[in-house]
CSV table of C-alpha atoms in Angstrom, one decimal:
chain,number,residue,atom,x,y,z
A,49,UNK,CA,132.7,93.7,93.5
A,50,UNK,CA,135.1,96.3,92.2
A,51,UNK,CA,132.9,96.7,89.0
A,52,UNK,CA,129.7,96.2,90.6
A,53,UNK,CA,127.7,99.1,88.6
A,54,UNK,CA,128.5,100.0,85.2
A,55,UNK,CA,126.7,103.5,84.0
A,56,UNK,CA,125.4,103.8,80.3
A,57,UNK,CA,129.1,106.0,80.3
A,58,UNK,CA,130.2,102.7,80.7
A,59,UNK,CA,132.1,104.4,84.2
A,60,UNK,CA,132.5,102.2,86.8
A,61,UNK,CA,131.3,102.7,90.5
A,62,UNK,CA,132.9,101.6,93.1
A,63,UNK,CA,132.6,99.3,96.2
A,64,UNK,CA,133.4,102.3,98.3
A,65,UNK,CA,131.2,104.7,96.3
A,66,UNK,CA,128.2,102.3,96.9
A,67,UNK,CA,128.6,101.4,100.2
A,68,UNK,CA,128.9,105.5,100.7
A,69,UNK,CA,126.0,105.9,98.9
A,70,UNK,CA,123.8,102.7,99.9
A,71,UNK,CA,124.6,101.1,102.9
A,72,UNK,CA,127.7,102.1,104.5
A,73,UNK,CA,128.2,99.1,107.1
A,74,UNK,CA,126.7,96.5,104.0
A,75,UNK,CA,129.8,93.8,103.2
A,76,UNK,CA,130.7,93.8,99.7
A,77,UNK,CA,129.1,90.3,99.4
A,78,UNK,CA,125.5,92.2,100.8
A,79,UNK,CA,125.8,94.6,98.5
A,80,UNK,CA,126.5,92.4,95.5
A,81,UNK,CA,123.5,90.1,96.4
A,82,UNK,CA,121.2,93.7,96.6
A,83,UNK,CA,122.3,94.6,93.2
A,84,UNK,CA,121.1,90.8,92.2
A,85,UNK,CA,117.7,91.3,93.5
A,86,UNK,CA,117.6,94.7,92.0
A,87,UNK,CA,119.0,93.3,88.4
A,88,UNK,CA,116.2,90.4,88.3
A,89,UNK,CA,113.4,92.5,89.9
A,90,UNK,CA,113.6,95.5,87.8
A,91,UNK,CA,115.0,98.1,90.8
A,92,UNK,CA,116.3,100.5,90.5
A,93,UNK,CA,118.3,102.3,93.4
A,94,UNK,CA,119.4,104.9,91.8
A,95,UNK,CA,115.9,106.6,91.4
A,96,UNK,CA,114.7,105.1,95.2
A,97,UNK,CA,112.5,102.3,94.0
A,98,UNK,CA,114.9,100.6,96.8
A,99,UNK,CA,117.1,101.3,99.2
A,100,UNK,CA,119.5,99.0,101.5
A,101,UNK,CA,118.9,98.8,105.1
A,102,UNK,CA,121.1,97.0,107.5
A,103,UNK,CA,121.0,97.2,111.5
A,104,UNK,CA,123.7,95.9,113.6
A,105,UNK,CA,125.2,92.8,113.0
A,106,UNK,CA,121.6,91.7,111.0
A,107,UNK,CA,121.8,90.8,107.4
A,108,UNK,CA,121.6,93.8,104.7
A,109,UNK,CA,117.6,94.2,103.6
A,110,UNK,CA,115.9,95.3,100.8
A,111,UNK,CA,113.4,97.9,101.0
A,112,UNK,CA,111.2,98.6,98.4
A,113,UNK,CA,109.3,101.9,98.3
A,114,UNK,CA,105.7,102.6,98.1
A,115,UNK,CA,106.9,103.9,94.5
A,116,UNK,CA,108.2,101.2,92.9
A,117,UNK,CA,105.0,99.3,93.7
A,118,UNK,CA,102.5,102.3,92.2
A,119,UNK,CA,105.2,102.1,89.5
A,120,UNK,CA,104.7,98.6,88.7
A,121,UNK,CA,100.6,98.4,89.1
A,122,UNK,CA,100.9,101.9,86.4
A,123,UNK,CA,102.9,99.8,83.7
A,124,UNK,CA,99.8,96.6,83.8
A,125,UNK,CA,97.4,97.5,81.1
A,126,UNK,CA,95.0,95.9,83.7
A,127,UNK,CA,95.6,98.4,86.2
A,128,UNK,CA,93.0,101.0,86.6
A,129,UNK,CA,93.6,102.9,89.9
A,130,UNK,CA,93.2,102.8,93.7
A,131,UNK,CA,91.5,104.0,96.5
A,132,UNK,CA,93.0,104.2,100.2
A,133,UNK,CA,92.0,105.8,103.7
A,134,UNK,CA,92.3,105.9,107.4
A,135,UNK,CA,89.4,105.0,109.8
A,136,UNK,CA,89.5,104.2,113.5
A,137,UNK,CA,88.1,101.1,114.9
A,138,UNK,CA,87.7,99.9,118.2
A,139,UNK,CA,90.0,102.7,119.6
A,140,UNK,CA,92.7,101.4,116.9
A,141,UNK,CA,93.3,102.9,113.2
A,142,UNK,CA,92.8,101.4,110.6
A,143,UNK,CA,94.0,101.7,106.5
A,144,UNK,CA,91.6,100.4,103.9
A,145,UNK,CA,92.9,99.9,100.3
A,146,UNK,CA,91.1,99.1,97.5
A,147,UNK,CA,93.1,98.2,93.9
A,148,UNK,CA,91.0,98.6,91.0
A,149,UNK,CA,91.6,96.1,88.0
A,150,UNK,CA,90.0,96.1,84.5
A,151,UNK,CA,90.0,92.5,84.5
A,152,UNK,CA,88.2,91.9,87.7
A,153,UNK,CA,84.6,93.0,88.8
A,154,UNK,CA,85.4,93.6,92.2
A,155,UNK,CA,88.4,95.5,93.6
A,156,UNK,CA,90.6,94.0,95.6
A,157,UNK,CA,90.9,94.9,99.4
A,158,UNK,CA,93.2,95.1,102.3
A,159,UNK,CA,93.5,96.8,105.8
A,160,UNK,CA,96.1,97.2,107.9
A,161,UNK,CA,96.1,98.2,111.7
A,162,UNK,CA,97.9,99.9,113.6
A,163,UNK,CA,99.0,97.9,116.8
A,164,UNK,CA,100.1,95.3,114.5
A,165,UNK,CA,102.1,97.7,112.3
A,166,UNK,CA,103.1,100.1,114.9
A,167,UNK,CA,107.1,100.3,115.1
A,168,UNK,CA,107.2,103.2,117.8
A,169,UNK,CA,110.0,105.4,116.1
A,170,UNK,CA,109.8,108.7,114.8
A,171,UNK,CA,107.8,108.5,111.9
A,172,UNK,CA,105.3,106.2,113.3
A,173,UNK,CA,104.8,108.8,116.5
A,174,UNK,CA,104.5,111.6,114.4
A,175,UNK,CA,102.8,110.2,111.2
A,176,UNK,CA,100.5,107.4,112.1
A,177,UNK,CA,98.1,107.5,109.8
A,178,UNK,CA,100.8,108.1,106.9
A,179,UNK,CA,102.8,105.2,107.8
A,180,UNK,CA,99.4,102.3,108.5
A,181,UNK,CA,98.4,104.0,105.4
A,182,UNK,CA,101.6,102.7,103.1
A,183,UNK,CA,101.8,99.6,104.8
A,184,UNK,CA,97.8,99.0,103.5
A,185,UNK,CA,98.7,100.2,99.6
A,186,UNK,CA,101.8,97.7,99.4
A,187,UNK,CA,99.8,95.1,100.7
A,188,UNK,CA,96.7,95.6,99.0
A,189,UNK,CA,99.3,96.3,95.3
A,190,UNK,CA,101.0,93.5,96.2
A,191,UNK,CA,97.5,90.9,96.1
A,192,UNK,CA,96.6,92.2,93.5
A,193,UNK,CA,99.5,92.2,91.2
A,194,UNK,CA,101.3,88.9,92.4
A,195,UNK,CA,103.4,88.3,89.3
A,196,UNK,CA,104.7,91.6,89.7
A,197,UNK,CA,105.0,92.6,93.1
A,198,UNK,CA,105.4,89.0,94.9
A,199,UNK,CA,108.1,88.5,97.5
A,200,UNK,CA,108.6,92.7,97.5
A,201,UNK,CA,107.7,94.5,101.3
A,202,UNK,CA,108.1,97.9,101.9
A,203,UNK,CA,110.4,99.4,105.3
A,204,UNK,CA,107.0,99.9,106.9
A,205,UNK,CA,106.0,95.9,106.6
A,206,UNK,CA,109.6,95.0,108.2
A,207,UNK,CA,110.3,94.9,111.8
């Protein structure tokens, strides 16, 4: 674990440095299994396509941002945009999401509600529609680029 990053200085980073940086109550073996998952799926950390959340005594996650997937969809030639909103429906709100491909007639679609999204914490009080929003995009990105976004959820998916 003591040369767990190499830079292209070829300068090693630390266990400590990373933990610092990434996940401070991770265990080295967490953390070596996140830079695993961030090897084979491309990640990269550094640049927040994914970050390492762990609570308690619960095993070290990997969060993918909302970036990483727009990032992915960008680089398949198939990929030719998106569309997402906010409605409210039956006193609950609602994000739609539509993924556009060029090798597809139709888009693909997803919605996401709130009161099964809802975590209650800060972001979700202050930023509802923000937060139902991401969790649609991800979702909707994620059907409709399988091979490249399959078994990835963002923070606002997790519980």
């Amino acid at each position: 674990m003591n040369e767990l990053i190499t830079t292209q200085e070829s300068q090693i980073i630390d266990e400590q440095t990373i933990k610092n940086y990434f996940c401070k109550n991770a265990s080295a073996s967490e953390l070596a299994l996140g830079a695993m998952i961030c090897k084979q799926q491309g990640l990269n950390p550094f640049t927040g396509d994914v970050h390492f959340v762990k609570y308690g005594e619960q095993k070290m996650q990997v969060i993918v941002s909302k970036y990483a997937f727009l990032k992915r969809a960008e680089r398949n030639p198939n990929y030719d945009g998106f569309k997402a909103w906010v409605e409210t429906e039956d006193n609950d709100l609602v994000a739609k999401c539509e993924v556009y491909r060029k090798d597809r007639q139709c888009p693909i679609c997803g919605e996401a509600y709130l009161s099964e999204y809802n975590q209650g914490n800060k972001m979700w009080k202050e930023k509802p529609k923000t937060m139902i929003r991401k969790v649609a995009i991800v979702q909707t990105f994620r059907e409709a680029f399988p091979d490249e976004l399959g078994g990835l959820y963002s923070e606002e998916e997790m519980p």
